[in-house]
């Protein structure tokens, strides 16, 4: 029995060492900034942030493939009722509400998984914006605190689970796709809107006319 107990303890120690080693390779989590920068947390001029060059980020305000997520529309009813349903749904799936600004803006944190998987997961910052009393649109942004580490679809699956719990629909969006080959879509197509001048966006810095340096 003592031998078995020692073996179990040794295996647990190896798992902890592996988790710590993996975590050191991935680097620490980086908390989001607040303010009016393109990737800052918070509602600015009735919009949410984009994703810039962070790969583990989704935003309904970032039209690029791999970052764009379709906004939602809530069913008939008041914005206040929709916001309360949204709060209940995110808490059901483990979200911790950090900020609620009336019936318009909600900021939620989903803590990183514990144990061995903590080395491969991350805390996610998720924002929802219900911009107008006369509009049933729900804008979304979700970003990992380990922006350089792919999330394996974790954030998209969570958002889809929340939407399914609410029973809300996807809102069709006409995306600003500019085809390089005109008649067919390709991986080299570009997307709008044009990033703000001087802002690093996907590893490039854009001039005042919207063209990359």
mmCIF file with all atom_site columns, C-alpha atoms in Angstrom:
data_model
loop_
_atom_site.group_PDB
_atom_site.id
_atom_site.type_symbol
_atom_site.label_atom_id
_atom_site.label_alt_id
_atom_site.label_comp_id
_atom_site.label_asym_id
_atom_site.label_entity_id
_atom_site.label_seq_id
_atom_site.pdbx_PDB_ins_code
_atom_site.Cartn_x
_atom_site.Cartn_y
_atom_site.Cartn_z
_atom_site.occupancy
_atom_site.B_iso_or_equiv
_atom_site.pdbx_formal_charge
_atom_site.auth_seq_id
_atom_site.auth_comp_id
_atom_site.auth_asym_id
_atom_site.auth_atom_id
_atom_site.pdbx_PDB_model_num
ATOM 1   C CA . UNK A 1 1   ? 0.000   0.000  0.000   1.00 0.00 ? 1   UNK A CA 1
ATOM 2   C CA . UNK A 1 2   ? 2.829   2.375  0.892   1.00 0.00 ? 2   UNK A CA 1
ATOM 3   C CA . UNK A 1 3   ? 4.506   1.565  -2.425  1.00 0.00 ? 3   UNK A CA 1
ATOM 4   C CA . UNK A 1 4   ? 1.301   2.335  -4.331  1.00 0.00 ? 4   UNK A CA 1
ATOM 5   C CA . UNK A 1 5   ? 0.860   5.586  -2.420  1.00 0.00 ? 5   UNK A CA 1
ATOM 6   C CA . UNK A 1 6   ? 4.434   6.628  -3.254  1.00 0.00 ? 6   UNK A CA 1
ATOM 7   C CA . UNK A 1 7   ? 3.817   5.842  -6.932  1.00 0.00 ? 7   UNK A CA 1
ATOM 8   C CA . UNK A 1 8   ? 0.664   7.971  -6.973  1.00 0.00 ? 8   UNK A CA 1
ATOM 9   C CA . UNK A 1 9   ? 2.488   10.849 -5.256  1.00 0.00 ? 9   UNK A CA 1
ATOM 10  C CA . UNK A 1 10  ? 5.377   10.621 -7.742  1.00 0.00 ? 10  UNK A CA 1
ATOM 11  C CA . UNK A 1 11  ? 2.983   10.680 -10.702 1.00 0.00 ? 11  UNK A CA 1
ATOM 12  C CA . UNK A 1 12  ? 1.221   13.746 -9.286  1.00 0.00 ? 12  UNK A CA 1
ATOM 13  C CA . UNK A 1 13  ? 4.566   15.482 -8.805  1.00 0.00 ? 13  UNK A CA 1
ATOM 14  C CA . UNK A 1 14  ? 5.539   14.753 -12.419 1.00 0.00 ? 14  UNK A CA 1
ATOM 15  C CA . UNK A 1 15  ? 2.233   16.211 -13.621 1.00 0.00 ? 15  UNK A CA 1
ATOM 16  C CA . UNK A 1 16  ? 2.830   19.371 -11.575 1.00 0.00 ? 16  UNK A CA 1
ATOM 17  C CA . UNK A 1 17  ? 6.351   19.738 -12.963 1.00 0.00 ? 17  UNK A CA 1
ATOM 18  C CA . UNK A 1 18  ? 5.047   19.272 -16.503 1.00 0.00 ? 18  UNK A CA 1
ATOM 19  C CA . UNK A 1 19  ? 2.336   21.896 -15.946 1.00 0.00 ? 19  UNK A CA 1
ATOM 20  C CA . UNK A 1 20  ? 4.801   24.397 -14.501 1.00 0.00 ? 20  UNK A CA 1
ATOM 21  C CA . UNK A 1 21  ? 7.274   23.786 -17.322 1.00 0.00 ? 21  UNK A CA 1
ATOM 22  C CA . UNK A 1 22  ? 4.621   24.205 -19.975 1.00 0.00 ? 22  UNK A CA 1
ATOM 23  C CA . UNK A 1 23  ? 3.315   27.362 -18.305 1.00 0.00 ? 23  UNK A CA 1
ATOM 24  C CA . UNK A 1 24  ? 6.810   28.887 -18.278 1.00 0.00 ? 24  UNK A CA 1
ATOM 25  C CA . UNK A 1 25  ? 7.117   28.242 -22.003 1.00 0.00 ? 25  UNK A CA 1
ATOM 26  C CA . UNK A 1 26  ? 3.763   29.868 -22.751 1.00 0.00 ? 26  UNK A CA 1
ATOM 27  C CA . UNK A 1 27  ? 4.449   32.869 -20.548 1.00 0.00 ? 27  UNK A CA 1
ATOM 28  C CA . UNK A 1 28  ? 2.245   34.599 -17.977 1.00 0.00 ? 28  UNK A CA 1
ATOM 29  C CA . UNK A 1 29  ? -1.237  35.878 -18.594 1.00 0.00 ? 29  UNK A CA 1
ATOM 30  C CA . UNK A 1 30  ? -1.542  39.533 -19.584 1.00 0.00 ? 30  UNK A CA 1
ATOM 31  C CA . UNK A 1 31  ? -4.488  41.460 -18.161 1.00 0.00 ? 31  UNK A CA 1
ATOM 32  C CA . UNK A 1 32  ? -6.339  43.680 -20.671 1.00 0.00 ? 32  UNK A CA 1
ATOM 33  C CA . UNK A 1 33  ? -5.897  47.431 -20.788 1.00 0.00 ? 33  UNK A CA 1
ATOM 34  C CA . UNK A 1 34  ? -8.701  49.889 -20.220 1.00 0.00 ? 34  UNK A CA 1
ATOM 35  C CA . UNK A 1 35  ? -9.118  53.027 -22.264 1.00 0.00 ? 35  UNK A CA 1
ATOM 36  C CA . UNK A 1 36  ? -9.798  53.935 -25.871 1.00 0.00 ? 36  UNK A CA 1
ATOM 37  C CA . UNK A 1 37  ? -7.046  51.938 -27.619 1.00 0.00 ? 37  UNK A CA 1
ATOM 38  C CA . UNK A 1 38  ? -8.228  49.570 -30.409 1.00 0.00 ? 38  UNK A CA 1
ATOM 39  C CA . UNK A 1 39  ? -7.881  46.490 -28.181 1.00 0.00 ? 39  UNK A CA 1
ATOM 40  C CA . UNK A 1 40  ? -8.818  48.011 -24.810 1.00 0.00 ? 40  UNK A CA 1
ATOM 41  C CA . UNK A 1 41  ? -11.602 46.668 -22.631 1.00 0.00 ? 41  UNK A CA 1
ATOM 42  C CA . UNK A 1 42  ? -14.687 48.851 -22.539 1.00 0.00 ? 42  UNK A CA 1
ATOM 43  C CA . UNK A 1 43  ? -17.318 50.479 -24.724 1.00 0.00 ? 43  UNK A CA 1
ATOM 44  C CA . UNK A 1 44  ? -16.077 53.484 -26.691 1.00 0.00 ? 44  UNK A CA 1
ATOM 45  C CA . UNK A 1 45  ? -18.438 55.504 -28.889 1.00 0.00 ? 45  UNK A CA 1
ATOM 46  C CA . UNK A 1 46  ? -20.965 52.671 -28.833 1.00 0.00 ? 46  UNK A CA 1
ATOM 47  C CA . UNK A 1 47  ? -18.452 50.094 -30.130 1.00 0.00 ? 47  UNK A CA 1
ATOM 48  C CA . UNK A 1 48  ? -16.187 47.352 -28.800 1.00 0.00 ? 48  UNK A CA 1
ATOM 49  C CA . UNK A 1 49  ? -12.508 46.790 -29.598 1.00 0.00 ? 49  UNK A CA 1
ATOM 50  C CA . UNK A 1 50  ? -10.885 44.888 -32.454 1.00 0.00 ? 50  UNK A CA 1
ATOM 51  C CA . UNK A 1 51  ? -8.245  42.154 -32.138 1.00 0.00 ? 51  UNK A CA 1
ATOM 52  C CA . UNK A 1 52  ? -5.123  43.798 -33.657 1.00 0.00 ? 52  UNK A CA 1
ATOM 53  C CA . UNK A 1 53  ? -2.408  41.146 -33.990 1.00 0.00 ? 53  UNK A CA 1
ATOM 54  C CA . UNK A 1 54  ? -3.636  38.824 -31.196 1.00 0.00 ? 54  UNK A CA 1
ATOM 55  C CA . UNK A 1 55  ? -4.507  35.385 -32.655 1.00 0.00 ? 55  UNK A CA 1
ATOM 56  C CA . UNK A 1 56  ? -6.714  34.233 -29.750 1.00 0.00 ? 56  UNK A CA 1
ATOM 57  C CA . UNK A 1 57  ? -9.354  36.916 -30.114 1.00 0.00 ? 57  UNK A CA 1
ATOM 58  C CA . UNK A 1 58  ? -12.828 37.221 -31.634 1.00 0.00 ? 58  UNK A CA 1
ATOM 59  C CA . UNK A 1 59  ? -14.743 40.423 -32.288 1.00 0.00 ? 59  UNK A CA 1
ATOM 60  C CA . UNK A 1 60  ? -17.843 41.358 -34.232 1.00 0.00 ? 60  UNK A CA 1
ATOM 61  C CA . UNK A 1 61  ? -15.986 44.626 -34.958 1.00 0.00 ? 61  UNK A CA 1
ATOM 62  C CA . UNK A 1 62  ? -13.034 42.872 -36.636 1.00 0.00 ? 62  UNK A CA 1
ATOM 63  C CA . UNK A 1 63  ? -13.899 41.676 -40.133 1.00 0.00 ? 63  UNK A CA 1
ATOM 64  C CA . UNK A 1 64  ? -10.806 39.569 -40.761 1.00 0.00 ? 64  UNK A CA 1
ATOM 65  C CA . UNK A 1 65  ? -11.021 35.760 -41.072 1.00 0.00 ? 65  UNK A CA 1
ATOM 66  C CA . UNK A 1 66  ? -10.099 34.063 -37.836 1.00 0.00 ? 66  UNK A CA 1
ATOM 67  C CA . UNK A 1 67  ? -11.201 37.072 -35.785 1.00 0.00 ? 67  UNK A CA 1
ATOM 68  C CA . UNK A 1 68  ? -14.700 37.935 -36.970 1.00 0.00 ? 68  UNK A CA 1
ATOM 69  C CA . UNK A 1 69  ? -17.616 36.547 -34.997 1.00 0.00 ? 69  UNK A CA 1
ATOM 70  C CA . UNK A 1 70  ? -21.181 37.096 -36.110 1.00 0.00 ? 70  UNK A CA 1
ATOM 71  C CA . UNK A 1 71  ? -23.231 39.341 -33.799 1.00 0.00 ? 71  UNK A CA 1
ATOM 72  C CA . UNK A 1 72  ? -26.447 38.050 -32.279 1.00 0.00 ? 72  UNK A CA 1
ATOM 73  C CA . UNK A 1 73  ? -29.966 39.371 -32.092 1.00 0.00 ? 73  UNK A CA 1
ATOM 74  C CA . UNK A 1 74  ? -32.136 38.805 -29.087 1.00 0.00 ? 74  UNK A CA 1
ATOM 75  C CA . UNK A 1 75  ? -35.786 37.840 -29.308 1.00 0.00 ? 75  UNK A CA 1
ATOM 76  C CA . UNK A 1 76  ? -38.585 40.342 -28.933 1.00 0.00 ? 76  UNK A CA 1
ATOM 77  C CA . UNK A 1 77  ? -38.583 42.088 -25.602 1.00 0.00 ? 77  UNK A CA 1
ATOM 78  C CA . UNK A 1 78  ? -36.912 44.942 -23.804 1.00 0.00 ? 78  UNK A CA 1
ATOM 79  C CA . UNK A 1 79  ? -33.176 45.510 -23.745 1.00 0.00 ? 79  UNK A CA 1
ATOM 80  C CA . UNK A 1 80  ? -33.300 45.338 -19.953 1.00 0.00 ? 80  UNK A CA 1
ATOM 81  C CA . UNK A 1 81  ? -34.824 41.862 -20.047 1.00 0.00 ? 81  UNK A CA 1
ATOM 82  C CA . UNK A 1 82  ? -32.283 40.760 -22.667 1.00 0.00 ? 82  UNK A CA 1
ATOM 83  C CA . UNK A 1 83  ? -29.378 41.984 -20.549 1.00 0.00 ? 83  UNK A CA 1
ATOM 84  C CA . UNK A 1 84  ? -30.613 40.121 -17.487 1.00 0.00 ? 84  UNK A CA 1
ATOM 85  C CA . UNK A 1 85  ? -30.992 36.917 -19.507 1.00 0.00 ? 85  UNK A CA 1
ATOM 86  C CA . UNK A 1 86  ? -27.460 37.394 -20.815 1.00 0.00 ? 86  UNK A CA 1
ATOM 87  C CA . UNK A 1 87  ? -26.086 37.831 -17.276 1.00 0.00 ? 87  UNK A CA 1
ATOM 88  C CA . UNK A 1 88  ? -27.851 34.651 -16.155 1.00 0.00 ? 88  UNK A CA 1
ATOM 89  C CA . UNK A 1 89  ? -26.535 32.675 -19.149 1.00 0.00 ? 89  UNK A CA 1
ATOM 90  C CA . UNK A 1 90  ? -22.885 33.694 -18.757 1.00 0.00 ? 90  UNK A CA 1
ATOM 91  C CA . UNK A 1 91  ? -22.983 32.899 -15.052 1.00 0.00 ? 91  UNK A CA 1
ATOM 92  C CA . UNK A 1 92  ? -24.487 29.494 -15.838 1.00 0.00 ? 92  UNK A CA 1
ATOM 93  C CA . UNK A 1 93  ? -21.422 28.588 -17.925 1.00 0.00 ? 93  UNK A CA 1
ATOM 94  C CA . UNK A 1 94  ? -18.921 29.851 -15.357 1.00 0.00 ? 94  UNK A CA 1
ATOM 95  C CA . UNK A 1 95  ? -18.503 33.523 -16.180 1.00 0.00 ? 95  UNK A CA 1
ATOM 96  C CA . UNK A 1 96  ? -17.774 36.074 -13.461 1.00 0.00 ? 96  UNK A CA 1
ATOM 97  C CA . UNK A 1 97  ? -19.360 39.467 -14.100 1.00 0.00 ? 97  UNK A CA 1
ATOM 98  C CA . UNK A 1 98  ? -16.805 42.281 -13.728 1.00 0.00 ? 98  UNK A CA 1
ATOM 99  C CA . UNK A 1 99  ? -18.833 45.231 -14.943 1.00 0.00 ? 99  UNK A CA 1
ATOM 100 C CA . UNK A 1 100 ? -22.353 46.006 -16.056 1.00 0.00 ? 100 UNK A CA 1
ATOM 101 C CA . UNK A 1 101 ? -23.149 49.440 -17.422 1.00 0.00 ? 101 UNK A CA 1
ATOM 102 C CA . UNK A 1 102 ? -26.922 49.694 -17.359 1.00 0.00 ? 102 UNK A CA 1
ATOM 103 C CA . UNK A 1 103 ? -28.585 47.581 -20.004 1.00 0.00 ? 103 UNK A CA 1
ATOM 104 C CA . UNK A 1 104 ? -25.960 48.368 -22.631 1.00 0.00 ? 104 UNK A CA 1
ATOM 105 C CA . UNK A 1 105 ? -22.583 46.857 -21.705 1.00 0.00 ? 105 UNK A CA 1
ATOM 106 C CA . UNK A 1 106 ? -21.451 43.681 -19.950 1.00 0.00 ? 106 UNK A CA 1
ATOM 107 C CA . UNK A 1 107 ? -17.887 42.614 -19.158 1.00 0.00 ? 107 UNK A CA 1
ATOM 108 C CA . UNK A 1 108 ? -17.321 39.045 -17.992 1.00 0.00 ? 108 UNK A CA 1
ATOM 109 C CA . UNK A 1 109 ? -14.211 37.025 -17.107 1.00 0.00 ? 109 UNK A CA 1
ATOM 110 C CA . UNK A 1 110 ? -14.011 33.271 -17.612 1.00 0.00 ? 110 UNK A CA 1
ATOM 111 C CA . UNK A 1 111 ? -11.252 31.997 -15.277 1.00 0.00 ? 111 UNK A CA 1
ATOM 112 C CA . UNK A 1 112 ? -8.557  29.661 -16.547 1.00 0.00 ? 112 UNK A CA 1
ATOM 113 C CA . UNK A 1 113 ? -9.041  25.941 -15.964 1.00 0.00 ? 113 UNK A CA 1
ATOM 114 C CA . UNK A 1 114 ? -7.338  24.484 -12.930 1.00 0.00 ? 114 UNK A CA 1
ATOM 115 C CA . UNK A 1 115 ? -4.889  21.588 -12.641 1.00 0.00 ? 115 UNK A CA 1
ATOM 116 C CA . UNK A 1 116 ? -2.776  20.263 -15.505 1.00 0.00 ? 116 UNK A CA 1
ATOM 117 C CA . UNK A 1 117 ? -4.941  21.940 -18.135 1.00 0.00 ? 117 UNK A CA 1
ATOM 118 C CA . UNK A 1 118 ? -4.175  25.339 -16.642 1.00 0.00 ? 118 UNK A CA 1
ATOM 119 C CA . UNK A 1 119 ? -0.881  25.314 -18.526 1.00 0.00 ? 119 UNK A CA 1
ATOM 120 C CA . UNK A 1 120 ? -2.733  25.038 -21.813 1.00 0.00 ? 120 UNK A CA 1
ATOM 121 C CA . UNK A 1 121 ? -5.732  27.256 -21.041 1.00 0.00 ? 121 UNK A CA 1
ATOM 122 C CA . UNK A 1 122 ? -6.099  30.926 -20.182 1.00 0.00 ? 122 UNK A CA 1
ATOM 123 C CA . UNK A 1 123 ? -8.414  33.433 -18.629 1.00 0.00 ? 123 UNK A CA 1
ATOM 124 C CA . UNK A 1 124 ? -10.740 34.931 -21.231 1.00 0.00 ? 124 UNK A CA 1
ATOM 125 C CA . UNK A 1 125 ? -12.165 38.459 -21.175 1.00 0.00 ? 125 UNK A CA 1
ATOM 126 C CA . UNK A 1 126 ? -15.570 38.633 -22.847 1.00 0.00 ? 126 UNK A CA 1
ATOM 127 C CA . UNK A 1 127 ? -17.642 41.734 -23.612 1.00 0.00 ? 127 UNK A CA 1
ATOM 128 C CA . UNK A 1 128 ? -21.194 42.158 -24.843 1.00 0.00 ? 128 UNK A CA 1
ATOM 129 C CA . UNK A 1 129 ? -22.752 45.350 -26.164 1.00 0.00 ? 129 UNK A CA 1
ATOM 130 C CA . UNK A 1 130 ? -26.476 45.942 -26.668 1.00 0.00 ? 130 UNK A CA 1
ATOM 131 C CA . UNK A 1 131 ? -26.066 49.319 -28.333 1.00 0.00 ? 131 UNK A CA 1
ATOM 132 C CA . UNK A 1 132 ? -29.569 50.666 -28.755 1.00 0.00 ? 132 UNK A CA 1
ATOM 133 C CA . UNK A 1 133 ? -33.045 50.384 -27.262 1.00 0.00 ? 133 UNK A CA 1
ATOM 134 C CA . UNK A 1 134 ? -34.462 50.305 -30.796 1.00 0.00 ? 134 UNK A CA 1
ATOM 135 C CA . UNK A 1 135 ? -32.068 47.591 -32.006 1.00 0.00 ? 135 UNK A CA 1
ATOM 136 C CA . UNK A 1 136 ? -32.016 43.933 -30.951 1.00 0.00 ? 136 UNK A CA 1
ATOM 137 C CA . UNK A 1 137 ? -28.354 43.550 -31.974 1.00 0.00 ? 137 UNK A CA 1
ATOM 138 C CA . UNK A 1 138 ? -25.742 42.081 -29.582 1.00 0.00 ? 138 UNK A CA 1
ATOM 139 C CA . UNK A 1 139 ? -22.099 42.844 -30.379 1.00 0.00 ? 139 UNK A CA 1
ATOM 140 C CA . UNK A 1 140 ? -19.382 40.570 -28.955 1.00 0.00 ? 140 UNK A CA 1
ATOM 141 C CA . UNK A 1 141 ? -15.678 40.547 -28.202 1.00 0.00 ? 141 UNK A CA 1
ATOM 142 C CA . UNK A 1 142 ? -13.732 37.715 -26.558 1.00 0.00 ? 142 UNK A CA 1
ATOM 143 C CA . UNK A 1 143 ? -9.962  37.689 -25.996 1.00 0.00 ? 143 UNK A CA 1
ATOM 144 C CA . UNK A 1 144 ? -7.549  35.346 -24.266 1.00 0.00 ? 144 UNK A CA 1
ATOM 145 C CA . UNK A 1 145 ? -5.082  36.699 -21.716 1.00 0.00 ? 145 UNK A CA 1
ATOM 146 C CA . UNK A 1 146 ? -2.437  34.612 -23.470 1.00 0.00 ? 146 UNK A CA 1
ATOM 147 C CA . UNK A 1 147 ? -2.810  36.347 -26.840 1.00 0.00 ? 147 UNK A CA 1
ATOM 148 C CA . UNK A 1 148 ? 0.048   34.479 -28.530 1.00 0.00 ? 148 UNK A CA 1
ATOM 149 C CA . UNK A 1 149 ? -1.328  31.020 -27.735 1.00 0.00 ? 149 UNK A CA 1
ATOM 150 C CA . UNK A 1 150 ? -4.065  29.499 -29.962 1.00 0.00 ? 150 UNK A CA 1
ATOM 151 C CA . UNK A 1 151 ? -7.182  28.653 -27.966 1.00 0.00 ? 151 UNK A CA 1
ATOM 152 C CA . UNK A 1 152 ? -8.222  25.604 -29.988 1.00 0.00 ? 152 UNK A CA 1
ATOM 153 C CA . UNK A 1 153 ? -11.690 27.052 -30.535 1.00 0.00 ? 153 UNK A CA 1
ATOM 154 C CA . UNK A 1 154 ? -12.431 27.323 -26.804 1.00 0.00 ? 154 UNK A CA 1
ATOM 155 C CA . UNK A 1 155 ? -13.854 30.844 -26.938 1.00 0.00 ? 155 UNK A CA 1
ATOM 156 C CA . UNK A 1 156 ? -16.018 30.232 -29.994 1.00 0.00 ? 156 UNK A CA 1
ATOM 157 C CA . UNK A 1 157 ? -17.514 27.076 -28.460 1.00 0.00 ? 157 UNK A CA 1
ATOM 158 C CA . UNK A 1 158 ? -18.292 28.910 -25.221 1.00 0.00 ? 158 UNK A CA 1
ATOM 159 C CA . UNK A 1 159 ? -20.000 31.775 -27.026 1.00 0.00 ? 159 UNK A CA 1
ATOM 160 C CA . UNK A 1 160 ? -22.058 29.352 -29.076 1.00 0.00 ? 160 UNK A CA 1
ATOM 161 C CA . UNK A 1 161 ? -23.101 27.575 -25.876 1.00 0.00 ? 161 UNK A CA 1
ATOM 162 C CA . UNK A 1 162 ? -24.223 30.891 -24.365 1.00 0.00 ? 162 UNK A CA 1
ATOM 163 C CA . UNK A 1 163 ? -26.175 31.774 -27.498 1.00 0.00 ? 163 UNK A CA 1
ATOM 164 C CA . UNK A 1 164 ? -27.823 28.341 -27.510 1.00 0.00 ? 164 UNK A CA 1
ATOM 165 C CA . UNK A 1 165 ? -28.857 28.713 -23.861 1.00 0.00 ? 165 UNK A CA 1
ATOM 166 C CA . UNK A 1 166 ? -30.438 32.061 -24.686 1.00 0.00 ? 166 UNK A CA 1
ATOM 167 C CA . UNK A 1 167 ? -32.129 30.821 -27.845 1.00 0.00 ? 167 UNK A CA 1
ATOM 168 C CA . UNK A 1 168 ? -30.975 33.925 -29.716 1.00 0.00 ? 168 UNK A CA 1
ATOM 169 C CA . UNK A 1 169 ? -30.320 34.064 -33.451 1.00 0.00 ? 169 UNK A CA 1
ATOM 170 C CA . UNK A 1 170 ? -27.233 34.999 -35.449 1.00 0.00 ? 170 UNK A CA 1
ATOM 171 C CA . UNK A 1 171 ? -27.515 38.378 -37.158 1.00 0.00 ? 171 UNK A CA 1
ATOM 172 C CA . UNK A 1 172 ? -26.593 38.161 -40.861 1.00 0.00 ? 172 UNK A CA 1
ATOM 173 C CA . UNK A 1 173 ? -23.799 40.609 -41.726 1.00 0.00 ? 173 UNK A CA 1
ATOM 174 C CA . UNK A 1 174 ? -22.563 41.682 -45.156 1.00 0.00 ? 174 UNK A CA 1
ATOM 175 C CA . UNK A 1 175 ? -18.789 41.583 -44.783 1.00 0.00 ? 175 UNK A CA 1
ATOM 176 C CA . UNK A 1 176 ? -16.470 43.946 -46.628 1.00 0.00 ? 176 UNK A CA 1
ATOM 177 C CA . UNK A 1 177 ? -14.558 41.297 -48.573 1.00 0.00 ? 177 UNK A CA 1
ATOM 178 C CA . UNK A 1 178 ? -12.373 42.578 -51.398 1.00 0.00 ? 178 UNK A CA 1
ATOM 179 C CA . UNK A 1 179 ? -11.444 39.698 -53.674 1.00 0.00 ? 179 UNK A CA 1
ATOM 180 C CA . UNK A 1 180 ? -7.939  39.662 -55.100 1.00 0.00 ? 180 UNK A CA 1
ATOM 181 C CA . UNK A 1 181 ? -9.034  37.500 -58.050 1.00 0.00 ? 181 UNK A CA 1
ATOM 182 C CA . UNK A 1 182 ? -12.371 39.321 -58.504 1.00 0.00 ? 182 UNK A CA 1
ATOM 183 C CA . UNK A 1 183 ? -14.607 36.358 -59.305 1.00 0.00 ? 183 UNK A CA 1
ATOM 184 C CA . UNK A 1 184 ? -13.452 33.828 -56.673 1.00 0.00 ? 184 UNK A CA 1
ATOM 185 C CA . UNK A 1 185 ? -12.657 33.991 -52.966 1.00 0.00 ? 185 UNK A CA 1
ATOM 186 C CA . UNK A 1 186 ? -9.108  33.221 -51.861 1.00 0.00 ? 186 UNK A CA 1
ATOM 187 C CA . UNK A 1 187 ? -6.925  33.290 -48.720 1.00 0.00 ? 187 UNK A CA 1
ATOM 188 C CA . UNK A 1 188 ? -5.334  36.483 -50.085 1.00 0.00 ? 188 UNK A CA 1
ATOM 189 C CA . UNK A 1 189 ? -8.544  38.516 -50.049 1.00 0.00 ? 189 UNK A CA 1
ATOM 190 C CA . UNK A 1 190 ? -8.599  41.620 -47.861 1.00 0.00 ? 190 UNK A CA 1
ATOM 191 C CA . UNK A 1 191 ? -11.283 42.686 -45.415 1.00 0.00 ? 191 UNK A CA 1
ATOM 192 C CA . UNK A 1 192 ? -12.504 45.980 -44.011 1.00 0.00 ? 192 UNK A CA 1
ATOM 193 C CA . UNK A 1 193 ? -12.944 48.221 -42.293 1.00 0.00 ? 193 UNK A CA 1
ATOM 194 C CA . UNK A 1 194 ? -9.588  49.920 -42.837 1.00 0.00 ? 194 UNK A CA 1
ATOM 195 C CA . UNK A 1 195 ? -7.579  49.959 -39.568 1.00 0.00 ? 195 UNK A CA 1
ATOM 196 C CA . UNK A 1 196 ? -6.856  53.309 -37.916 1.00 0.00 ? 196 UNK A CA 1
ATOM 197 C CA . UNK A 1 197 ? -3.682  54.998 -39.151 1.00 0.00 ? 197 UNK A CA 1
ATOM 198 C CA . UNK A 1 198 ? -0.548  54.243 -37.187 1.00 0.00 ? 198 UNK A CA 1
ATOM 199 C CA . UNK A 1 199 ? -2.046  51.233 -35.430 1.00 0.00 ? 199 UNK A CA 1
ATOM 200 C CA . UNK A 1 200 ? -0.326  47.866 -35.626 1.00 0.00 ? 200 UNK A CA 1
ATOM 201 C CA . UNK A 1 201 ? -2.862  45.536 -37.175 1.00 0.00 ? 201 UNK A CA 1
ATOM 202 C CA . UNK A 1 202 ? -1.976  41.969 -38.015 1.00 0.00 ? 202 UNK A CA 1
ATOM 203 C CA . UNK A 1 203 ? 1.739   42.755 -37.734 1.00 0.00 ? 203 UNK A CA 1
ATOM 204 C CA . UNK A 1 204 ? 1.584   45.756 -40.110 1.00 0.00 ? 204 UNK A CA 1
ATOM 205 C CA . UNK A 1 205 ? 1.449   49.478 -39.487 1.00 0.00 ? 205 UNK A CA 1
ATOM 206 C CA . UNK A 1 206 ? -1.003  51.424 -41.636 1.00 0.00 ? 206 UNK A CA 1
ATOM 207 C CA . UNK A 1 207 ? -0.498  54.926 -43.054 1.00 0.00 ? 207 UNK A CA 1
ATOM 208 C CA . UNK A 1 208 ? -3.133  57.666 -43.123 1.00 0.00 ? 208 UNK A CA 1
ATOM 209 C CA . UNK A 1 209 ? -4.552  56.433 -46.438 1.00 0.00 ? 209 UNK A CA 1
ATOM 210 C CA . UNK A 1 210 ? -5.145  52.956 -45.026 1.00 0.00 ? 210 UNK A CA 1
ATOM 211 C CA . UNK A 1 211 ? -2.353  51.214 -46.944 1.00 0.00 ? 211 UNK A CA 1
ATOM 212 C CA . UNK A 1 212 ? 0.255   49.152 -45.068 1.00 0.00 ? 212 UNK A CA 1
ATOM 213 C CA . UNK A 1 213 ? 3.878   50.262 -44.729 1.00 0.00 ? 213 UNK A CA 1
#
